[in-house]
Coordinates of C-alpha atoms in Angstrom, one line a residue:
X1 CA 2.2 -35.6 -12.7
X2 CA 2.8 -32.5 -12.7
X3 CA -0.3 -29.5 -13.0
X4 CA -1.7 -26.3 -13.0
X5 CA -1.4 -24.2 -10.3
X6 CA -2.1 -20.9 -8.9
X7 CA -0.5 -19.5 -5.8
X8 CA 0.3 -23.1 -5.0
X9 CA -3.3 -24.5 -4.7
X10 CA -3.3 -27.6 -7.5
X11 CA -5.8 -26.7 -10.0
X12 CA -7.2 -30.2 -9.6
X13 CA -8.0 -28.9 -6.1
X14 CA -10.1 -26.3 -7.4
X15 CA -12.4 -27.4 -9.1
X16 CA -12.9 -30.5 -6.8
X17 CA -14.0 -27.2 -4.4
X18 CA -16.1 -25.0 -7.2
X19 CA -17.0 -27.6 -9.8
X20 CA -16.5 -26.6 -13.7
X21 CA -16.1 -24.8 -15.5
X22 CA -15.7 -21.7 -14.2
X23 CA -12.6 -19.3 -13.8
X24 CA -10.2 -17.8 -11.7
X25 CA -8.3 -15.2 -11.4
X26 CA -4.8 -15.0 -9.6
X27 CA -4.7 -11.1 -6.7
X28 CA -0.7 -11.6 -7.1
X29 CA -0.5 -11.2 -10.8
X30 CA -3.4 -8.7 -10.3
X31 CA -1.5 -6.6 -8.3
X32 CA 1.7 -7.6 -10.5
X33 CA 0.1 -5.7 -13.6
X34 CA -0.4 -2.8 -12.1
X35 CA 2.2 -2.5 -10.1
X36 CA 4.8 -3.1 -12.5
X37 CA 2.8 0.0 -14.7
X38 CA 2.6 2.5 -11.9
X39 CA 5.3 1.9 -10.1
X40 CA 8.0 3.7 -13.1
X41 CA 4.8 6.1 -14.4
X42 CA 5.4 10.1 -14.3
X43 CA 3.2 10.3 -11.0
X44 CA 1.0 13.2 -13.3
X45 CA -0.7 10.3 -15.0
X46 CA -3.9 8.3 -13.1
X47 CA -3.8 4.8 -13.8
X48 CA -7.7 3.6 -14.3
X49 CA -9.1 0.4 -14.6
X50 CA -11.5 0.1 -17.0
X51 CA -14.8 -2.4 -15.2
X52 CA -15.8 -3.9 -18.4
X53 CA -13.1 -5.9 -19.1
X54 CA -14.0 -7.7 -16.4
X55 CA -16.6 -6.2 -13.5
X56 CA -16.1 -8.7 -10.7
X57 CA -16.6 -6.6 -7.6
X58 CA -13.3 -8.8 -5.9
X59 CA -11.0 -8.3 -8.9
X60 CA -11.6 -4.1 -8.6
X61 CA -11.5 -3.8 -4.9
X62 CA -8.2 -5.7 -5.1
X63 CA -6.9 -2.9 -8.4
X64 CA -7.8 -0.3 -6.2
X65 CA -6.2 -2.1 -2.8
X66 CA -2.8 -1.4 -4.7
X67 CA -3.9 2.4 -6.2
X68 CA -6.2 1.9 -9.1
X69 CA -8.8 4.1 -9.9
X70 CA -12.0 3.0 -11.7
X71 CA -13.6 3.9 -15.6
X72 CA -16.7 2.7 -15.5
X73 CA -19.8 2.6 -18.4
X74 CA -23.1 1.8 -16.8
X75 CA -24.9 2.5 -14.0
X76 CA -24.3 -1.3 -12.6
X77 CA -19.7 -1.0 -13.0
X78 CA -20.7 2.9 -11.3
X79 CA -22.6 0.4 -8.4
X80 CA -19.8 -1.6 -8.0
X81 CA -16.5 0.6 -7.8
X82 CA -18.2 2.0 -5.1
X83 CA -18.8 -0.9 -3.5
X84 CA -15.3 -2.0 -3.8
X85 CA -14.4 1.1 -2.5
X86 CA -13.1 3.3 -5.2
X87 CA -14.3 6.4 -4.1
X88 CA -16.6 8.6 -6.4
X89 CA -13.7 11.4 -7.0
X90 CA -11.2 8.4 -8.7
X91 CA -14.2 7.4 -10.8
X92 CA -15.0 8.3 -14.2
X93 CA -17.8 7.7 -16.6
X94 CA -17.4 7.2 -20.4
X95 CA -20.1 5.7 -22.6
X96 CA -22.2 7.3 -26.0
X97 CA -25.2 6.2 -25.0
X98 CA -25.6 7.4 -21.0
X99 CA -29.5 7.2 -19.5
X100 CA -30.6 10.0 -17.4
X101 CA -31.2 7.3 -14.6
X102 CA -27.0 6.9 -15.2
X103 CA -26.5 11.5 -15.7
X104 CA -28.3 11.9 -12.3
X105 CA -26.4 8.8 -10.4
X106 CA -23.3 10.5 -11.4
X107 CA -24.6 14.2 -10.1
X108 CA -25.7 12.5 -6.6
X109 CA -22.1 10.1 -6.5
X110 CA -20.0 13.2 -6.8
X111 CA -18.0 11.6 -10.0
X112 CA -15.0 13.0 -10.5
X113 CA -16.0 13.1 -14.4
X114 CA -18.7 12.5 -16.6
X115 CA -17.6 11.7 -20.3
X116 CA -19.7 13.0 -22.4
X117 CA -19.7 12.1 -26.2
X118 CA -22.3 13.8 -28.2
X119 CA -23.8 17.5 -28.3
X120 CA -27.3 16.1 -26.9
X121 CA -25.6 14.4 -23.9
X122 CA -23.8 18.1 -22.1
X123 CA -27.3 19.5 -23.1
X124 CA -29.2 17.0 -20.8
X125 CA -26.8 17.1 -18.2
X126 CA -27.0 20.7 -18.2
X127 CA -30.2 20.5 -17.4
X128 CA -29.8 17.7 -14.6
X129 CA -27.5 19.4 -13.3
X130 CA -29.3 22.8 -13.8
X131 CA -31.9 21.1 -11.1
X132 CA -30.1 19.0 -9.4
X133 CA -27.8 22.9 -8.1
X134 CA -24.0 20.7 -9.0
X135 CA -22.5 21.8 -11.5
X136 CA -20.4 18.3 -12.5
X137 CA -17.1 18.1 -14.2
X138 CA -17.0 17.5 -17.5
X139 CA -14.3 15.5 -19.7
X140 CA -15.3 16.2 -23.9
X141 CA -14.7 12.6 -25.7
X142 CA -14.1 14.1 -29.8
X143 CA -13.4 11.6 -32.3
X144 CA -10.3 13.0 -33.8
X145 CA -9.5 13.4 -37.5
X146 CA -6.8 11.4 -37.2
X147 CA -6.8 7.2 -36.3
X148 CA -4.0 5.5 -34.8
X149 CA -2.2 2.3 -36.6
X150 CA -1.5 -0.9 -35.4
X151 CA -4.7 -1.2 -32.9
X152 CA -7.3 -4.8 -33.3
X153 CA -10.0 -2.5 -32.9
X154 CA -10.3 1.2 -33.3
X155 CA -12.5 3.5 -31.9
X156 CA -11.3 6.7 -34.2
X157 CA -11.0 8.4 -36.7
X158 CA -14.0 7.2 -38.4
X159 CA -17.3 8.3 -38.8
X160 CA -18.1 6.5 -35.1
X161 CA -20.5 6.4 -32.2
X162 CA -17.8 7.8 -29.7
X163 CA -17.2 11.0 -29.2
X164 CA -18.0 14.2 -30.9
X165 CA -16.3 15.1 -34.2
X166 CA -13.9 17.8 -32.7
X167 CA -14.9 20.3 -36.1
X168 CA -17.7 20.2 -35.0
X169 CA -16.0 21.0 -31.1
X170 CA -13.8 23.4 -33.2
X171 CA -17.0 25.6 -34.7
X172 CA -19.1 25.5 -30.7
X173 CA -17.2 29.0 -29.8
X174 CA -20.2 29.5 -27.0
X175 CA -19.7 25.3 -25.5
X176 CA -18.7 26.7 -22.7
X177 CA -21.6 29.8 -21.9
X178 CA -24.4 27.2 -23.8
X179 CA -23.9 24.5 -20.5
X180 CA -23.4 26.8 -17.4
X181 CA -24.5 24.4 -14.9
X182 CA -21.0 22.1 -16.4
X183 CA -17.4 22.1 -15.5
X184 CA -16.3 21.2 -19.1
X185 CA -12.5 20.9 -18.1
X186 CA -11.0 18.3 -20.3
X187 CA -10.5 16.2 -23.0
X188 CA -10.7 12.4 -23.7
X189 CA -9.6 10.6 -26.8
X190 CA -9.7 6.9 -27.1
X191 CA -8.4 5.5 -30.9
X192 CA -8.0 2.1 -30.2
X193 CA -7.5 -1.3 -28.4
X194 CA -5.0 -4.3 -27.8
X195 CA -2.0 -2.0 -29.1
X196 CA 1.0 -3.7 -28.6
X197 CA 3.6 -1.5 -29.5
X198 CA 5.1 0.9 -27.0
X199 CA 6.1 3.5 -30.3
X200 CA 2.0 3.6 -31.4
X201 CA 1.0 4.4 -28.0
X202 CA 3.3 7.2 -27.3
X203 CA 2.8 8.6 -30.7
X204 CA -1.4 8.0 -29.8
X205 CA -0.8 10.0 -26.8
X206 CA 1.3 12.8 -27.8
X207 CA -1.0 14.1 -30.5
X208 CA -3.7 13.2 -28.1
X209 CA -2.1 15.7 -26.0
X210 CA -1.7 18.7 -28.8
X211 CA -5.1 17.7 -29.6
X212 CA -6.4 18.3 -26.1
X213 CA -4.2 21.7 -25.4
X214 CA -5.7 22.9 -28.8
X215 CA -9.5 22.4 -27.9
X216 CA -9.0 23.9 -24.6
X217 CA -7.0 27.3 -25.5
X218 CA -9.8 27.8 -28.8
X219 CA -12.9 27.1 -26.8
X220 CA -11.7 28.7 -23.6
X221 CA -11.7 25.8 -20.6
X222 CA -9.0 25.3 -17.9
X223 CA -8.0 21.8 -18.9
X224 CA -7.4 19.7 -15.5
X225 CA -7.7 16.6 -17.1
X226 CA -7.1 14.8 -20.3
X227 CA -7.4 11.4 -20.7
X228 CA -5.3 9.4 -23.7
X229 CA -7.4 6.0 -23.5
X230 CA -5.6 2.9 -23.0
X231 CA -5.3 0.0 -25.3
X232 CA -2.6 -1.8 -23.5
X233 CA -2.9 -4.9 -25.5
X234 CA -1.9 -8.4 -24.5
X235 CA -0.4 -11.5 -26.8
X236 CA -3.1 -13.7 -27.1
X237 CA -1.6 -16.0 -30.3
X238 CA 1.3 -17.2 -31.9
X239 CA 3.2 -14.8 -33.3
X240 CA 2.7 -12.2 -31.1
X241 CA 5.1 -10.2 -28.6
X242 CA 3.6 -9.6 -25.6
X243 CA 3.6 -5.1 -25.2
X244 CA 7.0 -3.8 -23.6
X245 CA 5.8 -2.3 -20.7
X246 CA 9.1 -0.2 -20.1
X247 CA 9.5 0.7 -23.3
X248 CA 6.1 2.8 -23.0
X249 CA 7.1 4.2 -20.1
X250 CA 10.3 5.3 -21.1
X251 CA 8.7 6.6 -24.6
X252 CA 5.4 7.9 -22.2
X253 CA 7.6 9.8 -19.5
X254 CA 9.1 12.3 -21.6
X255 CA 5.6 13.5 -23.5
X256 CA 3.7 13.4 -20.1
X257 CA 7.1 15.8 -18.8
X258 CA 7.3 18.1 -22.1
X259 CA 3.4 18.6 -22.4
X260 CA 3.2 19.8 -18.2
X261 CA 5.6 22.4 -18.8
X262 CA 3.2 24.4 -19.8
X263 CA 0.6 22.8 -18.2
X264 CA 1.1 22.4 -14.4
X265 CA -1.6 21.6 -12.9
X266 CA -3.4 19.3 -16.0
X267 CA -3.7 15.4 -14.4
X268 CA -3.4 12.5 -17.1
X269 CA -5.6 9.3 -17.1
X270 CA -4.7 5.7 -18.3
X271 CA -7.7 3.7 -19.2
X272 CA -6.3 0.1 -19.1
X273 CA -8.8 -3.1 -18.0
X274 CA -7.1 -6.4 -20.8
X275 CA -3.5 -5.4 -20.1
X276 CA -4.1 -5.9 -15.6
X277 CA -6.9 -8.4 -15.7
X278 CA -6.4 -10.6 -18.9
X279 CA -2.6 -12.4 -17.5
X280 CA -4.5 -12.7 -14.3
X281 CA -7.5 -15.5 -14.9
X282 CA -7.4 -18.8 -16.8
X283 CA -11.3 -20.4 -17.8
X284 CA -11.0 -24.4 -16.5
X285 CA -13.3 -27.1 -19.1
X286 CA -13.4 -30.3 -18.1
X287 CA -13.4 -32.9 -21.0
X288 CA -17.0 -34.9 -21.0
X289 CA -16.3 -36.4 -24.1
X290 CA -13.4 -37.3 -27.1
X291 CA -15.1 -38.3 -30.5
X292 CA -13.3 -38.5 -34.1
X293 CA -14.8 -36.5 -37.2
X294 CA -13.2 -37.0 -40.8
X295 CA -10.2 -38.3 -39.0
X296 CA -10.6 -34.0 -36.6
X297 CA -9.9 -34.8 -33.3
X298 CA -12.4 -33.2 -30.7
X299 CA -12.7 -32.9 -27.0
X300 CA -15.9 -31.8 -25.7
X301 CA -16.1 -30.2 -22.9
X302 CA -18.5 -28.6 -20.2
X303 CA -17.8 -25.0 -20.6
X304 CA -17.3 -23.0 -23.7
X305 CA -17.9 -19.8 -26.2
X306 CA -20.9 -19.1 -24.0
X307 CA -18.2 -18.2 -21.3
X308 CA -15.6 -17.1 -23.1
X309 CA -16.6 -15.4 -26.2
X310 CA -13.3 -13.9 -27.0
X311 CA -11.6 -17.2 -27.6
X312 CA -13.3 -17.2 -31.3
X313 CA -11.0 -15.0 -31.8
X314 CA -10.5 -11.4 -31.5
X315 CA -9.8 -9.2 -34.1
X316 CA -9.5 -11.6 -37.2
X317 CA -11.5 -13.2 -39.9
X318 CA -9.5 -16.3 -38.8
X319 CA -9.7 -18.7 -36.1
X320 CA -7.0 -18.2 -33.8
X321 CA -6.4 -20.3 -31.1
X322 CA -5.7 -18.7 -26.9
X323 CA -2.6 -20.2 -25.6
X324 CA -4.7 -24.1 -24.0
X325 CA -3.0 -26.6 -21.9
X326 CA -4.6 -30.1 -20.2
X327 CA -4.0 -28.6 -16.1
X328 CA -3.8 -31.8 -14.7
X329 CA -1.4 -32.9 -17.4
X330 CA 1.0 -29.9 -17.9
X331 CA 3.8 -32.1 -17.9
X332 CA 3.5 -34.1 -20.8
X333 CA 4.1 -33.9 -24.1
X334 CA 1.5 -33.1 -26.5
X335 CA 0.0 -36.1 -28.5
X336 CA -1.9 -34.8 -31.6
X337 CA -3.9 -31.3 -32.9
X338 CA -7.4 -31.1 -30.8
X339 CA -10.0 -29.5 -31.4
X340 CA -11.4 -28.2 -28.2
X341 CA -14.9 -27.5 -28.6
X342 CA -18.0 -27.0 -25.4
X343 CA -21.3 -28.5 -25.0
X344 CA -23.1 -25.9 -27.2
X345 CA -25.6 -26.8 -30.2
X346 CA -23.6 -24.1 -32.9
X347 CA -20.8 -25.0 -34.9
X348 CA -19.3 -22.0 -33.4
X349 CA -18.9 -22.9 -30.3
X350 CA -15.1 -23.9 -30.3
X351 CA -12.6 -22.4 -27.9
X352 CA -9.7 -24.2 -29.6
X353 CA -9.4 -25.4 -33.0
X354 CA -6.3 -28.4 -33.7
X355 CA -4.7 -27.0 -30.9
X356 CA -1.7 -29.6 -29.9
X357 CA -2.2 -30.9 -26.7
X358 CA -1.5 -34.3 -25.1
X359 CA -4.6 -36.8 -26.1
X360 CA -7.1 -35.3 -23.7
X361 CA -9.0 -38.5 -22.2
X362 CA -13.1 -37.5 -19.8
X363 CA -11.9 -36.0 -17.1
X364 CA -9.7 -34.2 -17.6
X365 CA -9.4 -30.2 -17.2
X366 CA -8.2 -27.9 -20.2
X367 CA -8.0 -24.5 -19.9
X368 CA -8.0 -21.3 -21.8
X369 CA -4.9 -19.2 -21.0
X370 CA -5.1 -15.3 -20.3
X371 CA -8.4 -15.4 -20.2
X372 CA -9.0 -12.6 -17.3
X373 CA -10.7 -10.2 -19.1
X374 CA -13.8 -9.8 -21.3
X375 CA -15.4 -13.8 -21.0
X376 CA -18.1 -14.2 -18.5
X377 CA -19.7 -10.4 -18.9
X378 CA -18.4 -9.9 -22.9
X379 CA -20.3 -13.8 -23.5
X380 CA -24.3 -14.8 -24.4
X381 CA -24.2 -16.9 -20.8
X382 CA -27.5 -17.8 -21.3
X383 CA -27.6 -19.2 -24.2
X384 CA -29.3 -22.8 -23.2
X385 CA -29.6 -22.4 -20.1
X386 CA -26.1 -22.6 -18.6
X387 CA -26.1 -19.5 -16.7
X388 CA -23.2 -17.7 -15.5
X389 CA -20.0 -19.5 -14.0
X390 CA -18.4 -19.8 -11.1
X391 CA -15.4 -17.5 -10.0
X392 CA -12.9 -17.6 -8.4
X393 CA -9.9 -15.5 -6.6
X394 CA -6.9 -16.0 -5.5
X395 CA -5.5 -14.0 -2.6
X396 CA -2.6 -15.0 0.0
X397 CA -2.6 -18.7 -0.8
X398 CA -5.8 -18.8 0.0
X399 CA -8.8 -19.6 -2.6
X400 CA -12.2 -17.4 -2.2
X401 CA -15.5 -18.3 -4.5
X402 CA -16.2 -14.4 -5.7
X403 CA -19.1 -15.1 -7.8
X404 CA -21.3 -17.8 -7.4
X405 CA -22.1 -20.5 -10.3
X406 CA -26.4 -20.0 -12.0
X407 CA -28.2 -22.8 -10.6
X408 CA -31.4 -23.6 -13.2
X409 CA -33.6 -21.5 -9.9
X410 CA -30.9 -18.8 -10.4
X411 CA -32.7 -18.8 -13.8
X412 CA -36.0 -19.0 -13.8
X413 CA -36.7 -16.5 -11.0
X414 CA -35.9 -13.1 -13.2
X415 CA -38.8 -15.2 -15.8
X416 CA -42.8 -14.9 -14.9
X417 CA -45.7 -17.0 -16.5
X418 CA -48.6 -15.1 -17.1
X419 CA -51.7 -16.3 -15.8
X420 CA -54.0 -16.4 -18.9
X421 CA -51.1 -19.7 -19.8
X422 CA -51.0 -20.8 -16.7
X423 CA -54.8 -21.5 -16.3
X424 CA -54.6 -23.5 -19.4
X425 CA -51.5 -26.0 -18.4

């Protein structure tokens, strides 16, 4: 019998050591994803790891050790990146609803750039910077008048909470003068996610670069930074082709080189989270029961969509399955189609529907592959009080617990029973 391994470590050993359900991340894959992108990409382009995809501090530290910078969207993510070793001048802060506390933390830390997404945010940051006696670098997030095709989730070109409409920015001739405490130095546009066509990303980048140059020239600010977003996709489903990174770089580098001929001081940024982390992770569950209902076979496991909501389906109205395996019996042929569910009291708790598997047995380990992105942090981990699963990172052939499993006491520690109620019990 063969089994799934991570850097030569059998999945059974990991499940016995840390229990199930759990997420296991492979540092070699993280490094490989980053290096494959970085090694041939134009040196003027910096790669920023989007912590929203996987905010585990060890994952961030592993990617930064290979050179990745950090893109954060909350105070917790900012602190995570700093504690993971990322210097503040290699961190950008994005998001449409930043709080005063978050903006103040950006000023205190001295992040590389605050990506401002509304006129109100610009005005607030300008006031805070004036009080603090600093002049932070700012990039304007633009909602352009065009959208990208071939994206799993479109984030620009329509009425959005993200960014400032390009027409409004072009009409704001006094924008720089109105904000004397800010160093407006850049432009960001993020049009979509999970793009698998390299040509779409290249065309997208070229249009953003043109937009940024035009806007900077119109409003009269130096163009030190252009953040072209990202959207680098991962193939999850049958019929999808993986993003051709070599073709992507072959297309991007000439576009970047042509732009830099006219803007030699500008740095470019690519934000990417899913591409870097998704292939490095597997979600491991243990089968508790098997059953048949109206001729459909079910394997009921100890983990479900409370930890992996993304497995419900991404960008599709029809349920499509992430790749799945019986991890402790990988060499056996599939016997039949099985629906794999979790332990939750909802029919939506379905990890895979009609998946071809060797007949699962109670105690078997079923894994959802390509699960290193948008796992627990994008899932209702508190539903039914199951809590956060364990997370494990394998580095240099050794496994490390990088996030403890929530216990019942962990979940109850933050709750309070009012005295008025307690006295009547």
